[in-house]
Amino acid sequence: MHVTATIDELRAWRRGTPAASWGLVPTLGFLHEGHLTLVRRARQENEQVGVSIFVNPTQFGDPADLTRYPRDLERDLSLLRQAGVDLVFTPEAATMYPAGFQTRVHVADLGQRLEGAARPGHFDGVATVVAKLFNLFQPTRAYFGQKDAQQTVVIRRLIDDLNFDLSLVICPTVRASDGLALSSRNARLNEAERQTATVLYRALQSAARHLDEGEIEAAVLRELIARIVADEPLARLDYVSVADPDSLLEQDQVRRPVLLSLAVFVGPVRLIDNILLE
Ligand code: AMP
């Protein structure tokens, strides 16, 4: 496995390694089974597999959130080695954003809803870094998790709008046995908060059950989710959404497919989750 932090070396490797197909898995690192599912899928489907590990500062609005983001490069590299990855790109912020950097990729409406409304500028940071990674790796396929549902929608738009010649592969959310979606941020939860964190998936599932039983008022489902979260003393709802999964516009009367999503502060940690009902 080749590991590099420089763009020149990445390009040299990419050019000097002829392969029929390249898979790319972009990550922020502190890898868990969710990431590794993407990596394994990429391994199955491509001759060469690249992974980027970069805690991208431009997608973090809150500097404290960026500082506290968990990191363990040695452990990450060992997991990627075991998974049979060919190339790992671990740039510094100054490599991706050198002095004088001025260009931003802005995905207009899709990037302003849900997470974009709660975290202004977040998707400009995501779209910019992902466009750079696509240019650098020139992958045949890029792998993203359904866990970050809006991110997949924004990147679909980015690929189509900027004519990136690659396939977007979206992988299902990997969960702990109690339903909590795996996330690097879960490492920051204490024991009581970790218990509380199951509320995200419990609330989503409860709304899905009500929908199955015939509830079609989106407002009722949002209210139900809000009440379940409010019952947890350590949890505070940031937003809840019942939206069209393509436009991300809120629905009034639920029509499938529908994306149920929410963001919740559990203690100091902000968690997100979603389910897509086809
Ligand atoms: P991150 O390092 O959090 O930016 O995640 C890197 C990629 O892994 C993104 O495409 C995420 O959507 C995906 N991912 C993170 N957690 C999970 C999970 N629990 N299940 C599936 N994919 C995930």
Coordinates of N, CA and C in Angstrom, one line a residue, residues 117-242:
A117 N -28.5 24.3 5.9 CA -29.2 25.4 6.7 C -28.6 25.4 8.1
A118 N -28.4 24.2 8.6 CA -27.9 24.1 10.0 C -26.4 24.4 10.1
R119 N -25.7 24.1 9.0 CA -24.2 24.3 9.0 C -23.8 25.1 7.7
P120 N -24.1 26.5 7.8 CA -23.8 27.3 6.6 C -22.4 27.1 6.0
G121 N -22.3 26.9 4.7 CA -21.0 26.7 4.1 C -20.5 25.3 4.1
H122 N -21.2 24.4 4.8 CA -20.7 23.0 4.9 C -20.5 22.4 3.6
F123 N -21.6 22.5 2.7 CA -21.5 21.8 1.5 C -20.7 22.4 0.4
D124 N -20.4 23.7 0.6 CA -19.4 24.4 -0.3 C -18.0 23.7 0.0
G125 N -17.8 23.5 1.3 CA -16.5 22.8 1.7 C -16.4 21.4 1.1
V126 N -17.6 20.7 1.3 CA -17.6 19.3 0.8 C -17.4 19.2 -0.7
A127 N -18.2 20.1 -1.4 CA -18.2 20.0 -2.9 C -16.8 20.4 -3.4
T128 N -16.2 21.4 -2.8 CA -14.9 21.9 -3.2 C -13.9 20.7 -3.1
V129 N -13.8 20.1 -1.9 CA -12.8 19.1 -1.6 C -13.1 17.9 -2.5
V130 N -14.3 17.5 -2.6 CA -14.7 16.3 -3.4 C -14.3 16.6 -4.9
A131 N -14.6 17.8 -5.4 CA -14.2 18.1 -6.8 C -12.7 18.0 -7.0
K132 N -11.9 18.5 -6.0 CA -10.5 18.4 -6.1 C -10.0 16.9 -6.0
L133 N -10.6 16.1 -5.2 CA -10.3 14.7 -5.1 C -10.6 14.0 -6.4
F134 N -11.8 14.3 -7.0 CA -12.1 13.7 -8.3 C -11.1 14.0 -9.3
N135 N -10.6 15.3 -9.3 CA -9.6 15.7 -10.3 C -8.3 15.0 -10.1
L136 N -7.9 14.8 -8.8 CA -6.6 14.2 -8.5 C -6.6 12.7 -8.8
F137 N -7.7 12.0 -8.3 CA -7.7 10.6 -8.5 C -8.2 10.1 -9.8
Q138 N -9.1 11.0 -10.4 CA -9.8 10.6 -11.7 C -10.3 9.1 -11.6
P139 N -11.2 8.9 -10.5 CA -11.7 7.6 -10.3 C -12.7 7.2 -11.4
T140 N -12.9 5.8 -11.5 CA -13.9 5.3 -12.4 C -15.2 5.3 -11.5
R141 N -15.1 5.0 -10.2 CA -16.2 4.9 -9.3 C -15.8 5.6 -8.0
A142 N -16.8 6.4 -7.4 CA -16.5 7.0 -6.1 C -17.6 6.5 -5.2
Y143 N -17.2 6.2 -4.0 CA -18.1 5.5 -3.0 C -18.4 6.4 -1.8
F144 N -19.7 6.5 -1.6 CA -20.2 7.4 -0.5 C -21.3 6.6 0.3
G145 N -21.5 7.0 1.6 CA -22.4 6.3 2.4 C -23.8 7.0 2.5
Q146 N -24.9 6.2 2.5 CA -26.2 6.7 2.7 C -26.4 7.4 4.0
K147 N -25.5 7.1 5.0 CA -25.5 7.8 6.3 C -25.5 9.3 6.1
D148 N -24.8 9.8 5.1 CA -24.8 11.2 4.8 C -25.7 11.5 3.6
A149 N -27.0 11.3 3.7 CA -27.9 11.3 2.6 C -27.8 12.5 1.7
Q150 N -27.8 13.7 2.4 CA -27.8 14.9 1.6 C -26.5 15.1 0.8
Q151 N -25.4 14.6 1.5 CA -24.1 14.6 0.8 C -24.1 13.9 -0.5
T152 N -24.8 12.7 -0.5 CA -24.9 11.9 -1.8 C -25.7 12.7 -2.9
V153 N -26.7 13.5 -2.4 CA -27.5 14.2 -3.4 C -26.7 15.4 -3.9
V154 N -26.0 16.0 -3.1 CA -25.2 17.2 -3.5 C -24.1 16.7 -4.5
I155 N -23.5 15.5 -4.2 CA -22.4 15.0 -5.0 C -22.9 14.5 -6.4
R156 N -24.1 13.9 -6.3 CA -24.8 13.5 -7.6 C -24.9 14.8 -8.5
R157 N -25.4 15.9 -7.9 CA -25.5 17.1 -8.7 C -24.2 17.7 -9.2
L158 N -23.2 17.6 -8.3 CA -21.8 18.1 -8.6 C -21.3 17.3 -9.8
I159 N -21.4 16.0 -9.8 CA -20.9 15.1 -10.9 C -21.6 15.4 -12.2
D160 N -23.0 15.6 -12.1 CA -23.7 15.9 -13.3 C -23.4 17.3 -13.9
D161 N -23.3 18.3 -12.9 CA -23.2 19.7 -13.4 C -21.8 19.9 -13.9
L162 N -20.8 19.3 -13.3 CA -19.4 19.6 -13.7 C -18.8 18.5 -14.6
N163 N -19.7 17.6 -15.1 CA -19.4 16.6 -16.1 C -18.2 15.7 -15.6
F164 N -18.2 15.3 -14.4 CA -17.1 14.3 -13.9 C -17.5 13.0 -14.5
D165 N -16.5 12.3 -15.1 CA -16.7 11.1 -15.8 C -16.5 9.9 -14.9
L166 N -17.5 9.7 -14.0 CA -17.4 8.6 -13.0 C -18.7 8.2 -12.5
S167 N -18.8 7.0 -11.9 CA -20.1 6.5 -11.3 C -20.1 6.8 -9.8
L168 N -21.2 7.2 -9.3 CA -21.4 7.4 -7.9 C -22.0 6.1 -7.3
V169 N -21.3 5.5 -6.4 CA -21.9 4.3 -5.7 C -22.2 4.7 -4.3
I170 N -23.5 4.4 -4.0 CA -24.0 4.8 -2.6 C -24.2 3.5 -1.8
C171 N -23.6 3.4 -0.6 CA -23.6 2.2 0.2 C -24.5 2.4 1.4
P172 N -25.2 1.3 1.8 CA -26.2 1.5 2.9 C -25.5 1.8 4.2
T173 N -26.3 2.4 5.1 CA -25.7 2.8 6.4 C -25.4 1.6 7.3
V174 N -24.2 1.6 7.8 CA -23.8 0.5 8.8 C -24.1 1.0 10.2
R175 N -24.8 0.1 10.9 CA -25.3 0.5 12.3 C -24.7 -0.5 13.3
A176 N -24.6 0.0 14.6 CA -24.3 -0.8 15.7 C -25.5 -1.7 16.0
S177 N -25.3 -2.8 16.8 CA -26.5 -3.7 17.0 C -27.7 -3.0 17.6
D178 N -27.5 -1.9 18.3 CA -28.7 -1.2 18.9 C -29.2 -0.1 17.9
G179 N -28.7 -0.1 16.7 CA -29.3 0.8 15.7 C -28.5 2.1 15.5
L180 N -27.7 2.4 16.4 CA -26.9 3.7 16.2 C -26.1 3.6 14.9
A181 N -26.2 4.6 14.1 CA -25.4 4.6 12.8 C -23.9 4.9 13.3
L182 N -23.0 4.0 12.7 CA -21.6 4.2 13.1 C -21.1 5.6 12.6
S183 N -20.3 6.3 13.4 CA -19.8 7.6 13.0 C -18.6 7.8 13.9
S184 N -17.6 8.5 13.2 CA -16.4 8.8 14.0 C -16.7 9.6 15.2
R185 N -17.7 10.4 15.1 CA -18.1 11.3 16.2 C -18.6 10.5 17.5
N186 N -19.1 9.2 17.2 CA -19.6 8.4 18.4 C -18.5 8.2 19.4
A187 N -17.2 8.3 19.0 CA -16.1 8.1 20.0 C -16.1 9.2 21.0
R188 N -16.8 10.3 20.8 CA -16.8 11.4 21.8 C -17.9 11.3 22.8
L189 N -18.7 10.3 22.6 CA -19.9 10.1 23.5 C -19.5 9.4 24.8
N190 N -19.9 9.9 26.0 CA -19.7 9.1 27.2 C -20.7 8.0 27.3
E191 N -20.7 7.2 28.3 CA -21.5 6.0 28.4 C -23.0 6.4 28.3
A192 N -23.4 7.4 29.1 CA -24.8 7.8 29.2 C -25.2 8.4 27.8
E193 N -24.4 9.2 27.2 CA -24.7 9.8 25.9 C -24.8 8.7 24.8
R194 N -23.9 7.7 24.9 CA -23.9 6.6 23.9 C -25.3 5.9 24.0
Q195 N -25.8 5.7 25.2 CA -27.2 5.1 25.3 C -28.2 6.0 24.7
T196 N -28.1 7.3 25.0 CA -29.1 8.2 24.5 C -29.1 8.3 23.0
A197 N -27.9 8.1 22.4 CA -27.7 8.3 21.0 C -28.6 7.3 20.1
T198 N -29.1 6.2 20.7 CA -30.0 5.3 20.0 C -31.3 6.0 19.6
V199 N -31.5 7.2 20.3 CA -32.8 7.8 20.0 C -33.0 8.2 18.6
L200 N -31.9 8.5 17.9 CA -32.1 9.0 16.5 C -32.8 7.9 15.6
Y201 N -32.2 6.7 15.7 CA -32.8 5.6 14.9 C -34.1 5.2 15.4
R202 N -34.3 5.2 16.8 CA -35.6 4.8 17.3 C -36.7 5.7 16.8
A203 N -36.4 7.0 16.8 CA -37.4 8.0 16.4 C -37.7 7.9 14.9
L204 N -36.6 7.6 14.1 CA -36.9 7.4 12.6 C -37.7 6.2 12.4
Q205 N -37.4 5.1 13.1 CA -38.2 3.9 12.9 C -39.6 4.0 13.4
S206 N -39.8 4.8 14.4 CA -41.2 5.0 14.9 C -42.0 5.7 13.8
A207 N -41.4 6.8 13.2 CA -42.0 7.5 12.2 C -42.3 6.6 11.0
A208 N -41.4 5.7 10.6 CA -41.6 4.8 9.5 C -42.7 3.9 9.8
R209 N -42.9 3.4 11.0 CA -44.0 2.6 11.4 C -45.3 3.3 11.2
H210 N -45.4 4.5 11.7 CA -46.6 5.3 11.6 C -47.0 5.5 10.1
L211 N -46.0 5.7 9.3 CA -46.2 5.9 7.9 C -46.8 4.6 7.3
D212 N -46.2 3.5 7.7 CA -46.7 2.2 7.2 C -48.1 2.0 7.6
E213 N -48.4 2.5 8.8 CA -49.8 2.3 9.3 C -50.8 3.3 8.7
G214 N -50.3 4.1 7.8 CA -51.2 5.0 7.1 C -51.1 6.5 7.4
E215 N -50.3 6.9 8.3 CA -50.1 8.3 8.5 C -49.5 9.0 7.3
I216 N -50.2 10.0 6.8 CA -49.6 10.7 5.6 C -49.2 12.1 5.9
E217 N -49.6 12.7 7.0 CA -49.2 14.1 7.3 C -47.8 14.2 7.8
A218 N -47.0 14.8 7.0 CA -45.5 15.0 7.3 C -45.4 15.7 8.7
A219 N -46.2 16.7 8.9 CA -46.1 17.4 10.2 C -46.3 16.5 11.4
V220 N -47.2 15.6 11.2 CA -47.5 14.6 12.3 C -46.2 13.8 12.6
L221 N -45.6 13.4 11.5 CA -44.3 12.5 11.7 C -43.2 13.4 12.3
R222 N -43.1 14.6 11.8 CA -42.0 15.5 12.4 C -42.3 15.7 13.9
E223 N -43.5 15.9 14.2 CA -43.9 16.1 15.6 C -43.6 14.9 16.5
L224 N -43.9 13.7 15.9 CA -43.7 12.4 16.6 C -42.2 12.3 16.9
I225 N -41.4 12.5 15.9 CA -39.9 12.4 16.0 C -39.4 13.4 17.1
A226 N -39.9 14.6 17.0 CA -39.5 15.7 18.0 C -39.8 15.3 19.4
R227 N -41.0 14.6 19.6 CA -41.4 14.3 20.9 C -40.5 13.1 21.5
I228 N -40.2 12.2 20.6 CA -39.4 11.1 21.1 C -38.0 11.6 21.5
V229 N -37.5 12.5 20.7 CA -36.1 13.1 21.1 C -36.3 13.9 22.4
A230 N -37.4 14.7 22.5 CA -37.6 15.5 23.7 C -37.6 14.7 24.9
D231 N -38.0 13.5 24.8 CA -38.1 12.6 26.0 C -36.8 12.2 26.6
E232 N -35.7 12.5 25.8 CA -34.4 12.1 26.3 C -33.7 13.3 26.9
P233 N -33.4 13.3 28.2 CA -32.8 14.5 28.8 C -31.5 14.9 28.2
L234 N -30.7 14.0 27.7 CA -29.3 14.4 27.2 C -29.4 14.8 25.7
A235 N -30.6 14.7 25.1 CA -30.7 15.0 23.7 C -31.4 16.3 23.4
R236 N -30.9 17.0 22.3 CA -31.6 18.2 21.9 C -31.7 18.2 20.4
L237 N -33.0 18.2 19.9 CA -33.2 18.2 18.4 C -32.7 19.4 17.8
D238 N -31.9 19.2 16.7 CA -31.5 20.4 15.9 C -32.5 20.6 14.7
Y239 N -32.8 19.6 13.9 CA -33.9 19.6 13.0 C -34.4 18.3 12.7
V240 N -35.6 18.2 12.2 CA -36.2 17.0 11.7 C -36.8 17.3 10.3
S241 N -36.7 16.4 9.4 CA -37.1 16.6 8.0 C -37.8 15.4 7.5
V242 N -38.9 15.7 6.7 CA -39.6 14.7 5.9 C -39.6 15.2 4.5

